[in-house]
């Protein structure tokens, strides 16, 4: 592919290995947060045959063309890009539901991403679950990767496998730990983010607390970064700032919320 020109957009693949870790929601949220920083952003759904990113972004009713159409020349790349109505400079290229994963090749995806680099500051590739054809296609054009991991043993194991594959392809990975329940971590019932970082040994760029607003956002198609009372939304904004160059920005640790009886127990030295 050759070295990327500094004036061209950056391709970032969002991956995890296993499914169900919140990868699509993370992709949509980081894309929205980068756009709020004034960057021109396109998020690309690479999950051929399924397609969920459009629903999470509330754009499912506006699809005409998709990434397969763009790669195979059935439309221009800008015809496949759907503009978000709420956030300036945010676009989506959806996946195809009627094709299978074999319809794309790494070379085809690289070619379309090279066109996107000239139009956008950031191209976020929402990688499908697994480490087969969809993974290969999504990683092929990537300058760097963001690995999403939940604080669960199975998720950490799959993330470790994916990190090895990314390093073998010279795609530098960064880590986001998602769905952290601070109360469970405090009780020792969930891995801490430090446990995950110690095992995976890659750069940490963000910690996302478990937040009901994320579920509401995914169901309503309203970006969680637009919710003023969302802790996860604030975490995504800080991740976007770090990806955009503010590498010295501190990472906030999710805090356990104390209910009234918990606060009384702490005040009087009572432990459950």
PDB file of C-alpha atoms in Angstrom:
ATOM      1  CA  UNK A   1       0.000   0.000   0.000  1.00  0.00           C
ATOM      2  CA  UNK A   2       2.919   2.347   0.628  1.00  0.00           C
ATOM      3  CA  UNK A   3       3.480   4.906   3.344  1.00  0.00           C
ATOM      4  CA  UNK A   4       0.533   7.151   4.121  1.00  0.00           C
ATOM      5  CA  UNK A   5       0.955  10.830   3.289  1.00  0.00           C
ATOM      6  CA  UNK A   6       0.562  13.003   6.438  1.00  0.00           C
ATOM      7  CA  UNK A   7      -2.060  15.065   4.612  1.00  0.00           C
ATOM      8  CA  UNK A   8      -4.228  12.010   3.944  1.00  0.00           C
ATOM      9  CA  UNK A   9      -6.805  10.519   6.278  1.00  0.00           C
ATOM     10  CA  UNK A  10      -5.973   7.765   8.747  1.00  0.00           C
ATOM     11  CA  UNK A  11      -7.588   4.326   8.586  1.00  0.00           C
ATOM     12  CA  UNK A  12      -8.299   2.794  12.003  1.00  0.00           C
ATOM     13  CA  UNK A  13      -9.743  -0.712  12.317  1.00  0.00           C
ATOM     14  CA  UNK A  14     -11.910  -1.391  15.386  1.00  0.00           C
ATOM     15  CA  UNK A  15     -11.635  -5.072  16.274  1.00  0.00           C
ATOM     16  CA  UNK A  16     -11.915  -7.562  19.125  1.00  0.00           C
ATOM     17  CA  UNK A  17     -11.787 -11.154  17.951  1.00  0.00           C
ATOM     18  CA  UNK A  18     -15.007 -12.326  19.557  1.00  0.00           C
ATOM     19  CA  UNK A  19     -18.431 -10.804  19.092  1.00  0.00           C
ATOM     20  CA  UNK A  20     -20.656  -9.202  21.700  1.00  0.00           C
ATOM     21  CA  UNK A  21     -18.075  -6.892  23.272  1.00  0.00           C
ATOM     22  CA  UNK A  22     -19.711  -3.663  22.047  1.00  0.00           C
ATOM     23  CA  UNK A  23     -17.451  -3.092  19.055  1.00  0.00           C
ATOM     24  CA  UNK A  24     -20.109  -1.555  16.780  1.00  0.00           C
ATOM     25  CA  UNK A  25     -21.308   0.855  19.463  1.00  0.00           C
ATOM     26  CA  UNK A  26     -17.700   1.831  20.172  1.00  0.00           C
ATOM     27  CA  UNK A  27     -17.085   2.473  16.455  1.00  0.00           C
ATOM     28  CA  UNK A  28     -20.161   4.691  16.150  1.00  0.00           C
ATOM     29  CA  UNK A  29     -19.354   6.559  19.367  1.00  0.00           C
ATOM     30  CA  UNK A  30     -15.702   7.247  18.528  1.00  0.00           C
ATOM     31  CA  UNK A  31     -16.713   8.337  15.035  1.00  0.00           C
ATOM     32  CA  UNK A  32     -19.270  10.758  16.440  1.00  0.00           C
ATOM     33  CA  UNK A  33     -16.802  12.081  19.023  1.00  0.00           C
ATOM     34  CA  UNK A  34     -14.104  12.696  16.386  1.00  0.00           C
ATOM     35  CA  UNK A  35     -16.660  14.521  14.231  1.00  0.00           C
ATOM     36  CA  UNK A  36     -17.571  16.702  17.231  1.00  0.00           C
ATOM     37  CA  UNK A  37     -13.890  17.690  17.328  1.00  0.00           C
ATOM     38  CA  UNK A  38     -14.337  19.110  13.831  1.00  0.00           C
ATOM     39  CA  UNK A  39     -12.838  16.177  11.957  1.00  0.00           C
ATOM     40  CA  UNK A  40     -14.360  14.750   8.810  1.00  0.00           C
ATOM     41  CA  UNK A  41     -15.140  11.112   9.665  1.00  0.00           C
ATOM     42  CA  UNK A  42     -16.565   8.101   7.842  1.00  0.00           C
ATOM     43  CA  UNK A  43     -17.391   4.854   9.621  1.00  0.00           C
ATOM     44  CA  UNK A  44     -17.482   1.737   7.447  1.00  0.00           C
ATOM     45  CA  UNK A  45     -19.493  -1.357   8.360  1.00  0.00           C
ATOM     46  CA  UNK A  46     -17.442  -4.361   7.223  1.00  0.00           C
ATOM     47  CA  UNK A  47     -19.799  -7.017   8.618  1.00  0.00           C
ATOM     48  CA  UNK A  48     -20.989  -8.260   5.230  1.00  0.00           C
ATOM     49  CA  UNK A  49     -24.240 -10.237   5.411  1.00  0.00           C
ATOM     50  CA  UNK A  50     -25.390  -8.837   8.761  1.00  0.00           C
ATOM     51  CA  UNK A  51     -25.139  -5.014   9.020  1.00  0.00           C
ATOM     52  CA  UNK A  52     -25.754  -3.332  12.384  1.00  0.00           C
ATOM     53  CA  UNK A  53     -23.831  -0.057  12.337  1.00  0.00           C
ATOM     54  CA  UNK A  54     -26.605   1.715  10.414  1.00  0.00           C
ATOM     55  CA  UNK A  55     -29.150   0.801  13.111  1.00  0.00           C
ATOM     56  CA  UNK A  56     -26.885   1.941  15.950  1.00  0.00           C
ATOM     57  CA  UNK A  57     -26.454   5.281  14.141  1.00  0.00           C
ATOM     58  CA  UNK A  58     -30.163   5.627  13.304  1.00  0.00           C
ATOM     59  CA  UNK A  59     -29.493   5.681   9.548  1.00  0.00           C
ATOM     60  CA  UNK A  60     -31.069   2.385   8.478  1.00  0.00           C
ATOM     61  CA  UNK A  61     -33.867   4.045   6.485  1.00  0.00           C
ATOM     62  CA  UNK A  62     -31.536   6.062   4.272  1.00  0.00           C
ATOM     63  CA  UNK A  63     -29.430   3.304   2.724  1.00  0.00           C
ATOM     64  CA  UNK A  64     -29.194   3.211  -1.065  1.00  0.00           C
ATOM     65  CA  UNK A  65     -25.683   1.869  -1.738  1.00  0.00           C
ATOM     66  CA  UNK A  66     -23.194  -0.011   0.443  1.00  0.00           C
ATOM     67  CA  UNK A  67     -19.495  -0.823   0.729  1.00  0.00           C
ATOM     68  CA  UNK A  68     -19.792  -3.742  -1.723  1.00  0.00           C
ATOM     69  CA  UNK A  69     -21.364  -1.461  -4.344  1.00  0.00           C
ATOM     70  CA  UNK A  70     -18.541   1.047  -3.875  1.00  0.00           C
ATOM     71  CA  UNK A  71     -15.748  -1.547  -4.085  1.00  0.00           C
ATOM     72  CA  UNK A  72     -17.236  -3.153  -7.223  1.00  0.00           C
ATOM     73  CA  UNK A  73     -17.826   0.172  -8.964  1.00  0.00           C
ATOM     74  CA  UNK A  74     -21.626   0.062  -8.951  1.00  0.00           C
ATOM     75  CA  UNK A  75     -21.606   3.528  -7.395  1.00  0.00           C
ATOM     76  CA  UNK A  76     -19.150   6.278  -6.561  1.00  0.00           C
ATOM     77  CA  UNK A  77     -17.746   6.125  -3.061  1.00  0.00           C
ATOM     78  CA  UNK A  78     -19.441   9.390  -2.065  1.00  0.00           C
ATOM     79  CA  UNK A  79     -22.799   7.944  -3.187  1.00  0.00           C
ATOM     80  CA  UNK A  80     -22.423   5.135  -0.653  1.00  0.00           C
ATOM     81  CA  UNK A  81     -21.616   7.544   2.204  1.00  0.00           C
ATOM     82  CA  UNK A  82     -24.697   8.571   4.208  1.00  0.00           C
ATOM     83  CA  UNK A  83     -24.433  11.904   6.029  1.00  0.00           C
ATOM     84  CA  UNK A  84     -25.521  11.990   9.667  1.00  0.00           C
ATOM     85  CA  UNK A  85     -28.165  14.686  10.202  1.00  0.00           C
ATOM     86  CA  UNK A  86     -27.222  15.519  13.802  1.00  0.00           C
ATOM     87  CA  UNK A  87     -23.432  15.692  13.695  1.00  0.00           C
ATOM     88  CA  UNK A  88     -21.625  17.691  11.052  1.00  0.00           C
ATOM     89  CA  UNK A  89     -18.902  15.847   9.110  1.00  0.00           C
ATOM     90  CA  UNK A  90     -20.006  12.355  10.203  1.00  0.00           C
ATOM     91  CA  UNK A  91     -20.768   9.778   7.484  1.00  0.00           C
ATOM     92  CA  UNK A  92     -21.590   6.065   7.293  1.00  0.00           C
ATOM     93  CA  UNK A  93     -20.880   3.524   4.563  1.00  0.00           C
ATOM     94  CA  UNK A  94     -23.093   0.530   5.403  1.00  0.00           C
ATOM     95  CA  UNK A  95     -22.460  -3.155   4.819  1.00  0.00           C
ATOM     96  CA  UNK A  96     -24.400  -5.288   2.367  1.00  0.00           C
ATOM     97  CA  UNK A  97     -26.975  -7.700   3.779  1.00  0.00           C
ATOM     98  CA  UNK A  98     -27.408  -9.668   0.553  1.00  0.00           C
ATOM     99  CA  UNK A  99     -23.787 -10.696  -0.070  1.00  0.00           C
ATOM    100  CA  UNK A 100     -21.368 -13.020   1.716  1.00  0.00           C
ATOM    101  CA  UNK A 101     -17.925 -12.249   3.127  1.00  0.00           C
ATOM    102  CA  UNK A 102     -16.165 -13.611   0.011  1.00  0.00           C
ATOM    103  CA  UNK A 103     -17.492 -10.755  -2.132  1.00  0.00           C
ATOM    104  CA  UNK A 104     -14.671  -8.453  -0.937  1.00  0.00           C
ATOM    105  CA  UNK A 105     -10.897  -8.819  -1.161  1.00  0.00           C
ATOM    106  CA  UNK A 106      -8.127  -7.034   0.759  1.00  0.00           C
ATOM    107  CA  UNK A 107      -6.978  -5.325  -2.452  1.00  0.00           C
ATOM    108  CA  UNK A 108     -10.486  -4.028  -3.156  1.00  0.00           C
ATOM    109  CA  UNK A 109     -10.848  -2.640   0.357  1.00  0.00           C
ATOM    110  CA  UNK A 110      -7.401  -1.009   0.181  1.00  0.00           C
ATOM    111  CA  UNK A 111      -8.350   0.620  -3.113  1.00  0.00           C
ATOM    112  CA  UNK A 112     -11.594   2.118  -1.728  1.00  0.00           C
ATOM    113  CA  UNK A 113      -9.873   3.267   1.467  1.00  0.00           C
ATOM    114  CA  UNK A 114      -7.224   5.080  -0.573  1.00  0.00           C
ATOM    115  CA  UNK A 115     -10.078   7.063  -2.164  1.00  0.00           C
ATOM    116  CA  UNK A 116     -11.627   7.723   1.256  1.00  0.00           C
ATOM    117  CA  UNK A 117      -8.286   9.000   2.607  1.00  0.00           C
ATOM    118  CA  UNK A 118      -8.530  11.951   0.217  1.00  0.00           C
ATOM    119  CA  UNK A 119     -11.979  12.926   1.517  1.00  0.00           C
ATOM    120  CA  UNK A 120     -11.866  12.183   5.259  1.00  0.00           C
ATOM    121  CA  UNK A 121      -9.575  12.773   8.224  1.00  0.00           C
ATOM    122  CA  UNK A 122     -10.520   9.431   9.794  1.00  0.00           C
ATOM    123  CA  UNK A 123     -11.854   6.205   8.282  1.00  0.00           C
ATOM    124  CA  UNK A 124     -13.071   3.832  11.012  1.00  0.00           C
ATOM    125  CA  UNK A 125     -13.497   0.214   9.932  1.00  0.00           C
ATOM    126  CA  UNK A 126     -16.008  -1.732  12.041  1.00  0.00           C
ATOM    127  CA  UNK A 127     -14.438  -5.188  11.842  1.00  0.00           C
ATOM    128  CA  UNK A 128     -16.718  -8.247  11.985  1.00  0.00           C
ATOM    129  CA  UNK A 129     -16.273 -10.848  14.714  1.00  0.00           C
ATOM    130  CA  UNK A 130     -13.749 -13.610  14.122  1.00  0.00           C
ATOM    131  CA  UNK A 131     -10.315 -13.706  12.515  1.00  0.00           C
ATOM    132  CA  UNK A 132     -11.124 -14.967   9.036  1.00  0.00           C
ATOM    133  CA  UNK A 133     -11.987 -13.226   5.730  1.00  0.00           C
ATOM    134  CA  UNK A 134     -13.840 -10.256   7.223  1.00  0.00           C
ATOM    135  CA  UNK A 135     -10.959  -9.585   9.594  1.00  0.00           C
ATOM    136  CA  UNK A 136      -8.405  -9.807   6.773  1.00  0.00           C
ATOM    137  CA  UNK A 137     -10.381  -7.357   4.627  1.00  0.00           C
ATOM    138  CA  UNK A 138     -10.837  -4.867   7.469  1.00  0.00           C
ATOM    139  CA  UNK A 139      -7.229  -4.909   8.619  1.00  0.00           C
ATOM    140  CA  UNK A 140      -5.649  -4.727   5.143  1.00  0.00           C
ATOM    141  CA  UNK A 141      -5.831  -0.902   4.740  1.00  0.00           C
ATOM    142  CA  UNK A 142      -5.368  -0.042   8.442  1.00  0.00           C
ATOM    143  CA  UNK A 143      -2.717   2.332   9.760  1.00  0.00           C
ATOM    144  CA  UNK A 144      -3.523   1.327  13.332  1.00  0.00           C
ATOM    145  CA  UNK A 145      -6.025  -0.747  15.283  1.00  0.00           C
ATOM    146  CA  UNK A 146      -8.180  -0.264  18.350  1.00  0.00           C
ATOM    147  CA  UNK A 147      -8.835  -3.535  20.174  1.00  0.00           C
ATOM    148  CA  UNK A 148     -12.026  -3.673  22.245  1.00  0.00           C
ATOM    149  CA  UNK A 149     -11.921  -5.979  25.256  1.00  0.00           C
ATOM    150  CA  UNK A 150     -14.384  -6.619  28.059  1.00  0.00           C
ATOM    151  CA  UNK A 151     -12.956  -7.422  31.517  1.00  0.00           C
ATOM    152  CA  UNK A 152     -13.745 -11.121  31.082  1.00  0.00           C
ATOM    153  CA  UNK A 153     -11.295 -14.004  30.709  1.00  0.00           C
ATOM    154  CA  UNK A 154     -12.712 -15.189  27.361  1.00  0.00           C
ATOM    155  CA  UNK A 155     -12.659 -11.676  25.915  1.00  0.00           C
ATOM    156  CA  UNK A 156      -9.070 -11.111  27.061  1.00  0.00           C
ATOM    157  CA  UNK A 157      -7.973 -14.413  25.520  1.00  0.00           C
ATOM    158  CA  UNK A 158      -9.536 -13.544  22.146  1.00  0.00           C
ATOM    159  CA  UNK A 159      -8.103 -10.013  22.266  1.00  0.00           C
ATOM    160  CA  UNK A 160      -4.638 -11.473  22.884  1.00  0.00           C
ATOM    161  CA  UNK A 161      -4.987 -13.634  19.771  1.00  0.00           C
ATOM    162  CA  UNK A 162      -6.068 -10.647  17.662  1.00  0.00           C
ATOM    163  CA  UNK A 163      -3.212  -8.503  18.961  1.00  0.00           C
ATOM    164  CA  UNK A 164      -0.740 -11.156  17.814  1.00  0.00           C
ATOM    165  CA  UNK A 165      -2.259 -11.139  14.322  1.00  0.00           C
ATOM    166  CA  UNK A 166      -2.195  -7.337  14.149  1.00  0.00           C
ATOM    167  CA  UNK A 167       1.449  -7.167  15.189  1.00  0.00           C
ATOM    168  CA  UNK A 168       2.309  -9.798  12.571  1.00  0.00           C
ATOM    169  CA  UNK A 169       0.741  -7.496   9.973  1.00  0.00           C
ATOM    170  CA  UNK A 170       2.621  -4.440  11.356  1.00  0.00           C
ATOM    171  CA  UNK A 171      -0.628  -2.761  12.419  1.00  0.00           C
ATOM    172  CA  UNK A 172       0.011  -1.157  15.843  1.00  0.00           C
ATOM    173  CA  UNK A 173      -2.817  -1.958  18.295  1.00  0.00           C
ATOM    174  CA  UNK A 174      -4.250   0.196  21.088  1.00  0.00           C
ATOM    175  CA  UNK A 175      -6.638  -0.968  23.798  1.00  0.00           C
ATOM    176  CA  UNK A 176     -10.068   0.057  25.046  1.00  0.00           C
ATOM    177  CA  UNK A 177     -11.545  -1.832  28.002  1.00  0.00           C
ATOM    178  CA  UNK A 178     -15.323  -1.708  27.666  1.00  0.00           C
ATOM    179  CA  UNK A 179     -18.262  -2.284  30.028  1.00  0.00           C
ATOM    180  CA  UNK A 180     -16.396  -1.903  33.302  1.00  0.00           C
ATOM    181  CA  UNK A 181     -18.577  -2.374  36.366  1.00  0.00           C
ATOM    182  CA  UNK A 182     -16.616  -0.545  39.048  1.00  0.00           C
ATOM    183  CA  UNK A 183     -18.646  -2.095  41.895  1.00  0.00           C
ATOM    184  CA  UNK A 184     -17.830  -5.606  40.681  1.00  0.00           C
ATOM    185  CA  UNK A 185     -14.160  -4.719  40.261  1.00  0.00           C
ATOM    186  CA  UNK A 186     -14.120  -3.312  43.795  1.00  0.00           C
ATOM    187  CA  UNK A 187     -15.593  -6.575  45.148  1.00  0.00           C
ATOM    188  CA  UNK A 188     -13.109  -8.663  43.182  1.00  0.00           C
ATOM    189  CA  UNK A 189     -15.863 -10.171  41.009  1.00  0.00           C
ATOM    190  CA  UNK A 190     -14.545  -8.676  37.745  1.00  0.00           C
ATOM    191  CA  UNK A 191     -11.079  -8.256  36.267  1.00  0.00           C
ATOM    192  CA  UNK A 192      -9.687  -4.771  36.793  1.00  0.00           C
ATOM    193  CA  UNK A 193      -8.508  -2.737  33.822  1.00  0.00           C
ATOM    194  CA  UNK A 194      -4.967  -3.141  35.144  1.00  0.00           C
ATOM    195  CA  UNK A 195      -5.333  -6.933  35.033  1.00  0.00           C
ATOM    196  CA  UNK A 196      -6.351  -6.647  31.361  1.00  0.00           C
ATOM    197  CA  UNK A 197      -3.502  -4.256  30.512  1.00  0.00           C
ATOM    198  CA  UNK A 198      -0.951  -6.460  32.273  1.00  0.00           C
ATOM    199  CA  UNK A 199      -2.048  -9.480  30.229  1.00  0.00           C
ATOM    200  CA  UNK A 200      -2.325  -7.778  26.834  1.00  0.00           C
ATOM    201  CA  UNK A 201       0.655  -5.414  27.177  1.00  0.00           C
ATOM    202  CA  UNK A 202      -0.452  -2.772  24.663  1.00  0.00           C
ATOM    203  CA  UNK A 203      -1.161   0.944  25.010  1.00  0.00           C
ATOM    204  CA  UNK A 204      -4.390   1.738  26.858  1.00  0.00           C
ATOM    205  CA  UNK A 205      -6.374   4.643  25.376  1.00  0.00           C
ATOM    206  CA  UNK A 206      -9.651   4.449  27.268  1.00  0.00           C
ATOM    207  CA  UNK A 207     -11.885   2.839  29.878  1.00  0.00           C
ATOM    208  CA  UNK A 208     -15.638   2.707  29.242  1.00  0.00           C
ATOM    209  CA  UNK A 209     -17.891   2.254  32.273  1.00  0.00           C
ATOM    210  CA  UNK A 210     -21.017   0.138  32.066  1.00  0.00           C
ATOM    211  CA  UNK A 211     -23.714   2.703  31.312  1.00  0.00           C
ATOM    212  CA  UNK A 212     -27.443   2.253  30.631  1.00  0.00           C
ATOM    213  CA  UNK A 213     -27.275   5.245  28.286  1.00  0.00           C
ATOM    214  CA  UNK A 214     -25.255   3.123  25.833  1.00  0.00           C
ATOM    215  CA  UNK A 215     -28.148   0.645  25.512  1.00  0.00           C
ATOM    216  CA  UNK A 216     -30.632   3.493  25.081  1.00  0.00           C
ATOM    217  CA  UNK A 217     -28.376   5.081  22.467  1.00  0.00           C
ATOM    218  CA  UNK A 218     -28.075   1.856  20.459  1.00  0.00           C
ATOM    219  CA  UNK A 219     -31.853   1.340  20.521  1.00  0.00           C
ATOM    220  CA  UNK A 220     -32.763   4.916  19.583  1.00  0.00           C
ATOM    221  CA  UNK A 221     -29.946   5.665  17.136  1.00  0.00           C
ATOM    222  CA  UNK A 222     -28.930   8.788  19.081  1.00  0.00           C
ATOM    223  CA  UNK A 223     -25.130   8.945  19.641  1.00  0.00           C
ATOM    224  CA  UNK A 224     -24.230   8.462  23.294  1.00  0.00           C
ATOM    225  CA  UNK A 225     -21.710  11.315  23.008  1.00  0.00           C
ATOM    226  CA  UNK A 226     -24.685  13.685  22.678  1.00  0.00           C
ATOM    227  CA  UNK A 227     -26.066  12.550  26.058  1.00  0.00           C
ATOM    228  CA  UNK A 228     -24.901  15.056  28.673  1.00  0.00           C
ATOM    229  CA  UNK A 229     -25.478  12.677  31.589  1.00  0.00           C
ATOM    230  CA  UNK A 230     -23.597   9.727  30.093  1.00  0.00           C
ATOM    231  CA  UNK A 231     -20.317   8.660  31.709  1.00  0.00           C
ATOM    232  CA  UNK A 232     -19.627   6.410  28.729  1.00  0.00           C
ATOM    233  CA  UNK A 233     -20.243   9.314  26.367  1.00  0.00           C
ATOM    234  CA  UNK A 234     -17.655  11.415  28.186  1.00  0.00           C
ATOM    235  CA  UNK A 235     -15.188   8.510  28.051  1.00  0.00           C
ATOM    236  CA  UNK A 236     -15.658   8.220  24.281  1.00  0.00           C
ATOM    237  CA  UNK A 237     -14.990  11.937  23.871  1.00  0.00           C
ATOM    238  CA  UNK A 238     -11.707  11.582  25.731  1.00  0.00           C
ATOM    239  CA  UNK A 239     -10.734   8.560  23.638  1.00  0.00           C
ATOM    240  CA  UNK A 240     -11.363  10.592  20.481  1.00  0.00           C
ATOM    241  CA  UNK A 241      -9.146  13.371  21.827  1.00  0.00           C
ATOM    242  CA  UNK A 242      -6.348  10.872  22.484  1.00  0.00           C
ATOM    243  CA  UNK A 243      -6.699   9.345  19.009  1.00  0.00           C
ATOM    244  CA  UNK A 244      -6.564  12.868  17.605  1.00  0.00           C
ATOM    245  CA  UNK A 245      -3.181  13.552  19.185  1.00  0.00           C
ATOM    246  CA  UNK A 246      -3.770  14.510  22.830  1.00  0.00           C
ATOM    247  CA  UNK A 247      -1.800  11.509  24.070  1.00  0.00           C
ATOM    248  CA  UNK A 248      -1.043  13.112  27.447  1.00  0.00           C
ATOM    249  CA  UNK A 249      -4.745  13.343  28.339  1.00  0.00           C
ATOM    250  CA  UNK A 250      -5.283  11.379  31.583  1.00  0.00           C
ATOM    251  CA  UNK A 251      -7.463   8.259  31.452  1.00  0.00           C
ATOM    252  CA  UNK A 252     -10.298   8.479  33.960  1.00  0.00           C
ATOM    253  CA  UNK A 253     -11.004   5.400  36.055  1.00  0.00           C
ATOM    254  CA  UNK A 254     -14.683   4.392  36.369  1.00  0.00           C
ATOM    255  CA  UNK A 255     -15.806   4.985  39.938  1.00  0.00           C
ATOM    256  CA  UNK A 256     -18.059   2.729  41.979  1.00  0.00           C
ATOM    257  CA  UNK A 257     -21.302   4.477  42.893  1.00  0.00           C
ATOM    258  CA  UNK A 258     -22.302   4.250  46.526  1.00  0.00           C
ATOM    259  CA  UNK A 259     -25.954   4.044  47.494  1.00  0.00           C
ATOM    260  CA  UNK A 260     -27.223   5.589  50.741  1.00  0.00           C
ATOM    261  CA  UNK A 261     -26.655   2.443  52.830  1.00  0.00           C
ATOM    262  CA  UNK A 262     -23.202   1.997  51.343  1.00  0.00           C
ATOM    263  CA  UNK A 263     -22.279   5.555  52.304  1.00  0.00           C
ATOM    264  CA  UNK A 264     -23.604   5.021  55.843  1.00  0.00           C
ATOM    265  CA  UNK A 265     -21.615   1.774  56.083  1.00  0.00           C
ATOM    266  CA  UNK A 266     -18.398   3.513  55.051  1.00  0.00           C
ATOM    267  CA  UNK A 267     -19.029   6.375  57.507  1.00  0.00           C
ATOM    268  CA  UNK A 268     -19.403   3.967  60.409  1.00  0.00           C
ATOM    269  CA  UNK A 269     -16.818   1.429  59.268  1.00  0.00           C
ATOM    270  CA  UNK A 270     -19.344  -1.260  58.316  1.00  0.00           C
ATOM    271  CA  UNK A 271     -18.265  -3.618  55.530  1.00  0.00           C
ATOM    272  CA  UNK A 272     -20.493  -6.119  53.747  1.00  0.00           C
TER     273      UNK A 272
END
